[in-house]
């Protein structure tokens, strides 16, 4: 498959309007984050403050504040006397995000299974999977991803710890970027994802916390499996910063 398309900031923001009644900083932040996470803005690509301001017809102050927020989340880098650039996907952050999600979600699905008398919650999980199946049949990748996220969020809601999902989600930017990269390069496993989702929900319905945990681990995978997956798809590595905090490449990526 062809490399990712080079979109300019102006092209991506063409036709995008800001609501003057809402926070301009938050709107700009959300718009740019969506472009970065969905790889419409590529890792390493320059982001001109002026170009963003002109495209959105906004002053430079809210644009600058939005870029600072993006820098705080690790999605952009501000290089003195050079400019602002989309950060490379960090292998460190990716592995840490996978760890955070796995550990916290294990607790969520176990607790959801213990609360399997919440029939409305179980029905919501099963309905979400049905909607995801339809999205796959319709070839709607964005809707498939939306229901994927909705299902995982529902595990935390059924567990009665919905706020923890927000903690998880804040750490997942590089996970989402790699997911979209894989989709671009046609590295897909949607049917397997649905089968794994069904196994998790079936265990929750049955009230088996152990089976729910095992099914979730099978679905998310081990950290070692994630590194192996990246190693076996070298086309992804052009977009990933491989050095970890010790200055070495971990695992099979060395």
mmCIF file of C-alpha atoms in Angstrom:
data_model
loop_
_atom_site.group_PDB
_atom_site.id
_atom_site.type_symbol
_atom_site.label_atom_id
_atom_site.label_comp_id
_atom_site.label_asym_id
_atom_site.label_seq_id
_atom_site.Cartn_x
_atom_site.Cartn_y
_atom_site.Cartn_z
ATOM 1 C CA UNK A 1 0.000 0.000 0.000
ATOM 2 C CA UNK A 2 1.168 3.551 -0.729
ATOM 3 C CA UNK A 3 2.801 5.686 1.922
ATOM 4 C CA UNK A 4 0.638 8.070 3.874
ATOM 5 C CA UNK A 5 -0.606 11.065 1.929
ATOM 6 C CA UNK A 6 1.081 14.406 2.585
ATOM 7 C CA UNK A 7 -1.731 16.733 3.637
ATOM 8 C CA UNK A 8 -1.002 20.365 4.369
ATOM 9 C CA UNK A 9 -2.525 21.952 7.428
ATOM 10 C CA UNK A 10 -4.497 24.294 5.175
ATOM 11 C CA UNK A 11 -5.964 21.365 3.236
ATOM 12 C CA UNK A 12 -6.987 19.551 6.401
ATOM 13 C CA UNK A 13 -8.589 22.609 7.958
ATOM 14 C CA UNK A 14 -10.366 23.776 4.814
ATOM 15 C CA UNK A 15 -14.044 24.215 5.618
ATOM 16 C CA UNK A 16 -13.555 23.761 9.386
ATOM 17 C CA UNK A 17 -15.312 26.434 11.441
ATOM 18 C CA UNK A 18 -14.947 27.356 15.091
ATOM 19 C CA UNK A 19 -17.950 28.067 17.307
ATOM 20 C CA UNK A 20 -17.346 31.481 18.918
ATOM 21 C CA UNK A 21 -19.617 30.487 21.819
ATOM 22 C CA UNK A 22 -17.299 27.636 22.840
ATOM 23 C CA UNK A 23 -13.693 27.622 24.054
ATOM 24 C CA UNK A 24 -11.505 28.347 21.030
ATOM 25 C CA UNK A 25 -8.489 26.726 22.661
ATOM 26 C CA UNK A 26 -10.355 23.474 23.314
ATOM 27 C CA UNK A 27 -11.857 23.413 19.819
ATOM 28 C CA UNK A 28 -8.479 23.976 18.139
ATOM 29 C CA UNK A 29 -6.847 21.409 20.410
ATOM 30 C CA UNK A 30 -9.515 18.803 19.589
ATOM 31 C CA UNK A 31 -9.339 19.470 15.833
ATOM 32 C CA UNK A 32 -5.552 19.213 15.701
ATOM 33 C CA UNK A 33 -5.438 16.198 18.017
ATOM 34 C CA UNK A 34 -7.915 14.385 15.778
ATOM 35 C CA UNK A 35 -5.732 15.132 12.734
ATOM 36 C CA UNK A 36 -2.645 13.812 14.539
ATOM 37 C CA UNK A 37 -4.239 10.717 16.066
ATOM 38 C CA UNK A 38 -5.813 9.735 12.745
ATOM 39 C CA UNK A 39 -2.424 10.260 11.001
ATOM 40 C CA UNK A 40 -3.803 12.938 8.708
ATOM 41 C CA UNK A 41 -0.931 14.982 10.110
ATOM 42 C CA UNK A 42 2.106 12.693 9.864
ATOM 43 C CA UNK A 43 4.778 12.189 12.524
ATOM 44 C CA UNK A 44 7.512 14.760 11.911
ATOM 45 C CA UNK A 45 5.271 17.095 9.906
ATOM 46 C CA UNK A 46 5.632 20.830 10.541
ATOM 47 C CA UNK A 47 2.663 22.721 11.988
ATOM 48 C CA UNK A 48 2.762 26.454 11.332
ATOM 49 C CA UNK A 49 1.024 28.551 13.952
ATOM 50 C CA UNK A 50 0.263 31.162 11.292
ATOM 51 C CA UNK A 51 -1.133 28.597 8.860
ATOM 52 C CA UNK A 52 -3.429 27.205 11.553
ATOM 53 C CA UNK A 53 -4.549 30.711 12.553
ATOM 54 C CA UNK A 54 -5.253 31.711 8.956
ATOM 55 C CA UNK A 55 -7.086 28.489 8.142
ATOM 56 C CA UNK A 56 -9.343 28.653 11.202
ATOM 57 C CA UNK A 57 -9.667 32.452 11.107
ATOM 58 C CA UNK A 58 -8.514 32.566 14.723
ATOM 59 C CA UNK A 59 -5.975 34.757 16.485
ATOM 60 C CA UNK A 60 -2.584 33.297 17.302
ATOM 61 C CA UNK A 61 -3.194 33.280 21.070
ATOM 62 C CA UNK A 62 -5.710 30.364 21.221
ATOM 63 C CA UNK A 63 -3.692 28.523 18.558
ATOM 64 C CA UNK A 64 -0.526 28.888 20.636
ATOM 65 C CA UNK A 65 -2.336 27.694 23.774
ATOM 66 C CA UNK A 66 -3.746 24.683 21.912
ATOM 67 C CA UNK A 67 -0.270 23.764 20.669
ATOM 68 C CA UNK A 68 1.054 24.004 24.239
ATOM 69 C CA UNK A 69 -1.651 21.538 25.331
ATOM 70 C CA UNK A 70 -0.669 19.208 22.503
ATOM 71 C CA UNK A 71 2.955 19.489 23.565
ATOM 72 C CA UNK A 72 1.957 18.566 27.119
ATOM 73 C CA UNK A 73 0.312 15.384 25.823
ATOM 74 C CA UNK A 74 3.428 14.518 23.803
ATOM 75 C CA UNK A 75 1.746 14.862 20.410
ATOM 76 C CA UNK A 76 3.802 17.826 19.191
ATOM 77 C CA UNK A 77 7.329 19.112 19.745
ATOM 78 C CA UNK A 78 8.266 22.767 19.788
ATOM 79 C CA UNK A 79 11.826 23.187 18.523
ATOM 80 C CA UNK A 80 13.324 26.595 19.411
ATOM 81 C CA UNK A 81 14.157 28.746 16.361
ATOM 82 C CA UNK A 82 12.728 26.042 14.093
ATOM 83 C CA UNK A 83 9.021 25.502 14.630
ATOM 84 C CA UNK A 84 6.385 23.078 15.857
ATOM 85 C CA UNK A 85 6.317 19.479 14.605
ATOM 86 C CA UNK A 86 4.101 16.445 15.061
ATOM 87 C CA UNK A 87 5.932 14.143 17.456
ATOM 88 C CA UNK A 88 7.100 10.732 16.265
ATOM 89 C CA UNK A 89 5.110 7.869 17.738
ATOM 90 C CA UNK A 90 6.997 6.936 20.897
ATOM 91 C CA UNK A 91 7.560 3.231 21.473
ATOM 92 C CA UNK A 92 8.003 3.988 25.174
ATOM 93 C CA UNK A 93 4.630 5.756 25.387
ATOM 94 C CA UNK A 94 2.971 3.065 23.299
ATOM 95 C CA UNK A 95 4.164 0.217 25.529
ATOM 96 C CA UNK A 96 3.299 2.185 28.670
ATOM 97 C CA UNK A 97 -0.185 2.929 27.301
ATOM 98 C CA UNK A 98 -0.757 -0.760 26.522
ATOM 99 C CA UNK A 99 0.312 -1.620 30.073
ATOM 100 C CA UNK A 100 -1.980 0.993 31.617
ATOM 101 C CA UNK A 101 -4.945 -0.147 29.563
ATOM 102 C CA UNK A 102 -4.404 -3.839 30.228
ATOM 103 C CA UNK A 103 -3.965 -3.499 33.981
ATOM 104 C CA UNK A 104 -6.882 -1.127 34.535
ATOM 105 C CA UNK A 105 -9.216 -2.927 32.151
ATOM 106 C CA UNK A 106 -8.546 -6.278 33.817
ATOM 107 C CA UNK A 107 -9.942 -4.762 36.984
ATOM 108 C CA UNK A 108 -12.919 -3.347 35.085
ATOM 109 C CA UNK A 109 -13.998 -6.586 33.368
ATOM 110 C CA UNK A 110 -13.528 -8.592 36.571
ATOM 111 C CA UNK A 111 -15.737 -6.149 38.465
ATOM 112 C CA UNK A 112 -18.270 -6.079 35.608
ATOM 113 C CA UNK A 113 -18.494 -9.890 35.752
ATOM 114 C CA UNK A 114 -19.150 -9.681 39.480
ATOM 115 C CA UNK A 115 -22.030 -7.309 38.696
ATOM 116 C CA UNK A 116 -23.555 -9.514 35.982
ATOM 117 C CA UNK A 117 -26.994 -9.097 37.556
ATOM 118 C CA UNK A 118 -26.981 -5.700 35.832
ATOM 119 C CA UNK A 119 -28.943 -6.990 32.859
ATOM 120 C CA UNK A 120 -29.226 -3.542 31.297
ATOM 121 C CA UNK A 121 -25.443 -3.280 31.361
ATOM 122 C CA UNK A 122 -25.020 -6.705 29.760
ATOM 123 C CA UNK A 123 -27.586 -5.859 27.080
ATOM 124 C CA UNK A 124 -25.710 -2.625 26.328
ATOM 125 C CA UNK A 125 -22.482 -4.596 25.795
ATOM 126 C CA UNK A 126 -24.178 -7.058 23.451
ATOM 127 C CA UNK A 127 -25.948 -4.293 21.528
ATOM 128 C CA UNK A 128 -22.667 -2.443 21.043
ATOM 129 C CA UNK A 129 -21.052 -5.567 19.577
ATOM 130 C CA UNK A 130 -24.007 -5.962 17.184
ATOM 131 C CA UNK A 131 -23.518 -2.384 16.032
ATOM 132 C CA UNK A 132 -19.811 -3.005 15.561
ATOM 133 C CA UNK A 133 -20.580 -6.082 13.449
ATOM 134 C CA UNK A 134 -22.861 -3.960 11.239
ATOM 135 C CA UNK A 135 -20.201 -1.251 10.922
ATOM 136 C CA UNK A 136 -17.741 -3.892 9.719
ATOM 137 C CA UNK A 137 -20.257 -5.263 7.225
ATOM 138 C CA UNK A 138 -20.840 -1.722 5.932
ATOM 139 C CA UNK A 139 -17.091 -1.115 5.607
ATOM 140 C CA UNK A 140 -17.306 1.882 7.939
ATOM 141 C CA UNK A 141 -13.913 1.989 9.681
ATOM 142 C CA UNK A 142 -14.658 5.120 11.687
ATOM 143 C CA UNK A 143 -17.899 3.694 13.053
ATOM 144 C CA UNK A 144 -16.179 0.370 13.791
ATOM 145 C CA UNK A 145 -13.586 2.248 15.862
ATOM 146 C CA UNK A 146 -16.307 4.295 17.581
ATOM 147 C CA UNK A 147 -18.144 1.177 18.754
ATOM 148 C CA UNK A 148 -14.858 -0.462 19.735
ATOM 149 C CA UNK A 149 -14.182 2.437 22.082
ATOM 150 C CA UNK A 150 -17.801 2.470 23.277
ATOM 151 C CA UNK A 151 -17.590 -1.199 24.253
ATOM 152 C CA UNK A 152 -14.407 -0.770 26.262
ATOM 153 C CA UNK A 153 -15.851 2.311 27.945
ATOM 154 C CA UNK A 154 -18.942 0.286 28.837
ATOM 155 C CA UNK A 155 -16.806 -2.251 30.720
ATOM 156 C CA UNK A 156 -15.772 0.536 33.086
ATOM 157 C CA UNK A 157 -19.314 1.908 33.313
ATOM 158 C CA UNK A 158 -20.766 -1.511 34.163
ATOM 159 C CA UNK A 159 -18.014 -1.898 36.761
ATOM 160 C CA UNK A 160 -19.145 1.377 38.334
ATOM 161 C CA UNK A 161 -15.799 3.095 37.726
ATOM 162 C CA UNK A 162 -16.543 5.168 34.626
ATOM 163 C CA UNK A 163 -14.053 7.871 35.645
ATOM 164 C CA UNK A 164 -11.185 5.399 35.312
ATOM 165 C CA UNK A 165 -11.923 5.118 31.581
ATOM 166 C CA UNK A 166 -11.024 8.785 31.202
ATOM 167 C CA UNK A 167 -7.663 8.058 32.849
ATOM 168 C CA UNK A 168 -7.096 5.227 30.363
ATOM 169 C CA UNK A 169 -8.183 7.248 27.353
ATOM 170 C CA UNK A 170 -5.805 10.124 28.107
ATOM 171 C CA UNK A 171 -2.862 7.729 27.773
ATOM 172 C CA UNK A 172 -3.898 6.162 24.470
ATOM 173 C CA UNK A 173 -2.865 8.699 21.788
ATOM 174 C CA UNK A 174 0.038 6.647 20.452
ATOM 175 C CA UNK A 175 -2.036 3.451 20.644
ATOM 176 C CA UNK A 176 -4.634 5.110 18.442
ATOM 177 C CA UNK A 177 -1.964 6.369 16.032
ATOM 178 C CA UNK A 178 -0.507 2.899 15.597
ATOM 179 C CA UNK A 179 -4.002 1.493 15.149
ATOM 180 C CA UNK A 180 -4.659 3.937 12.307
ATOM 181 C CA UNK A 181 -1.241 3.190 10.800
ATOM 182 C CA UNK A 182 -2.040 -0.510 10.774
ATOM 183 C CA UNK A 183 -5.358 0.187 9.096
ATOM 184 C CA UNK A 184 -3.628 2.299 6.439
ATOM 185 C CA UNK A 185 -1.197 -0.523 5.668
ATOM 186 C CA UNK A 186 -4.061 -3.032 5.655
ATOM 187 C CA UNK A 187 -2.869 -4.825 8.792
ATOM 188 C CA UNK A 188 -6.326 -5.812 9.931
ATOM 189 C CA UNK A 189 -7.961 -8.226 12.377
ATOM 190 C CA UNK A 190 -11.514 -6.913 12.682
ATOM 191 C CA UNK A 191 -13.265 -10.303 12.678
ATOM 192 C CA UNK A 192 -10.863 -11.553 15.317
ATOM 193 C CA UNK A 193 -11.532 -8.420 17.375
ATOM 194 C CA UNK A 194 -15.272 -9.068 17.268
ATOM 195 C CA UNK A 195 -14.820 -12.720 18.311
ATOM 196 C CA UNK A 196 -12.617 -11.580 21.200
ATOM 197 C CA UNK A 197 -15.173 -8.959 22.230
ATOM 198 C CA UNK A 198 -17.886 -11.613 22.233
ATOM 199 C CA UNK A 199 -15.745 -13.844 24.466
ATOM 200 C CA UNK A 200 -15.243 -11.038 27.003
ATOM 201 C CA UNK A 201 -18.938 -10.167 27.094
ATOM 202 C CA UNK A 202 -19.949 -13.838 27.297
ATOM 203 C CA UNK A 203 -17.729 -14.246 30.361
ATOM 204 C CA UNK A 204 -19.201 -11.108 31.937
ATOM 205 C CA UNK A 205 -22.751 -12.361 31.311
ATOM 206 C CA UNK A 206 -21.813 -15.708 32.903
ATOM 207 C CA UNK A 207 -20.381 -13.916 35.926
ATOM 208 C CA UNK A 208 -16.917 -15.435 35.503
ATOM 209 C CA UNK A 209 -14.305 -12.852 36.463
ATOM 210 C CA UNK A 210 -11.446 -15.249 35.683
ATOM 211 C CA UNK A 211 -12.743 -15.982 32.184
ATOM 212 C CA UNK A 212 -13.381 -12.282 31.544
ATOM 213 C CA UNK A 213 -9.794 -11.482 32.532
ATOM 214 C CA UNK A 214 -8.392 -14.274 30.336
ATOM 215 C CA UNK A 215 -10.497 -13.147 27.360
ATOM 216 C CA UNK A 216 -9.359 -9.541 27.801
ATOM 217 C CA UNK A 217 -5.694 -10.554 27.956
ATOM 218 C CA UNK A 218 -6.201 -12.583 24.781
ATOM 219 C CA UNK A 219 -7.793 -9.526 23.155
ATOM 220 C CA UNK A 220 -5.304 -6.830 24.146
ATOM 221 C CA UNK A 221 -2.254 -9.104 24.071
ATOM 222 C CA UNK A 222 1.003 -9.041 25.981
ATOM 223 C CA UNK A 223 3.582 -6.293 25.673
ATOM 224 C CA UNK A 224 5.965 -8.809 24.108
ATOM 225 C CA UNK A 225 3.351 -9.648 21.475
ATOM 226 C CA UNK A 226 2.952 -5.965 20.650
ATOM 227 C CA UNK A 227 6.695 -5.565 20.095
ATOM 228 C CA UNK A 228 6.720 -8.700 17.927
ATOM 229 C CA UNK A 229 3.833 -7.285 15.878
ATOM 230 C CA UNK A 230 5.668 -4.037 15.214
ATOM 231 C CA UNK A 231 8.878 -5.891 14.376
ATOM 232 C CA UNK A 232 7.089 -8.007 11.787
ATOM 233 C CA UNK A 233 5.663 -4.930 10.030
ATOM 234 C CA UNK A 234 8.714 -2.793 9.165
ATOM 235 C CA UNK A 235 6.630 -0.311 7.159
ATOM 236 C CA UNK A 236 5.319 0.986 10.490
ATOM 237 C CA UNK A 237 8.752 1.648 11.933
ATOM 238 C CA UNK A 238 9.372 4.746 9.792
ATOM 239 C CA UNK A 239 6.824 6.532 11.959
ATOM 240 C CA UNK A 240 7.951 5.227 15.356
ATOM 241 C CA UNK A 241 10.656 6.558 17.644
ATOM 242 C CA UNK A 242 12.291 3.320 18.715
ATOM 243 C CA UNK A 243 14.736 4.401 21.399
ATOM 244 C CA UNK A 244 13.474 3.898 24.923
ATOM 245 C CA UNK A 245 14.378 6.015 27.936
ATOM 246 C CA UNK A 246 17.667 4.151 28.383
ATOM 247 C CA UNK A 247 18.706 4.991 24.818
ATOM 248 C CA UNK A 248 18.293 1.415 23.613
ATOM 249 C CA UNK A 249 15.812 -0.265 21.330
ATOM 250 C CA UNK A 250 13.754 -2.752 23.356
ATOM 251 C CA UNK A 251 13.071 -6.381 22.569
ATOM 252 C CA UNK A 252 13.190 -7.590 19.004
ATOM 253 C CA UNK A 253 13.346 -4.036 17.671
ATOM 254 C CA UNK A 254 17.100 -3.901 18.366
#
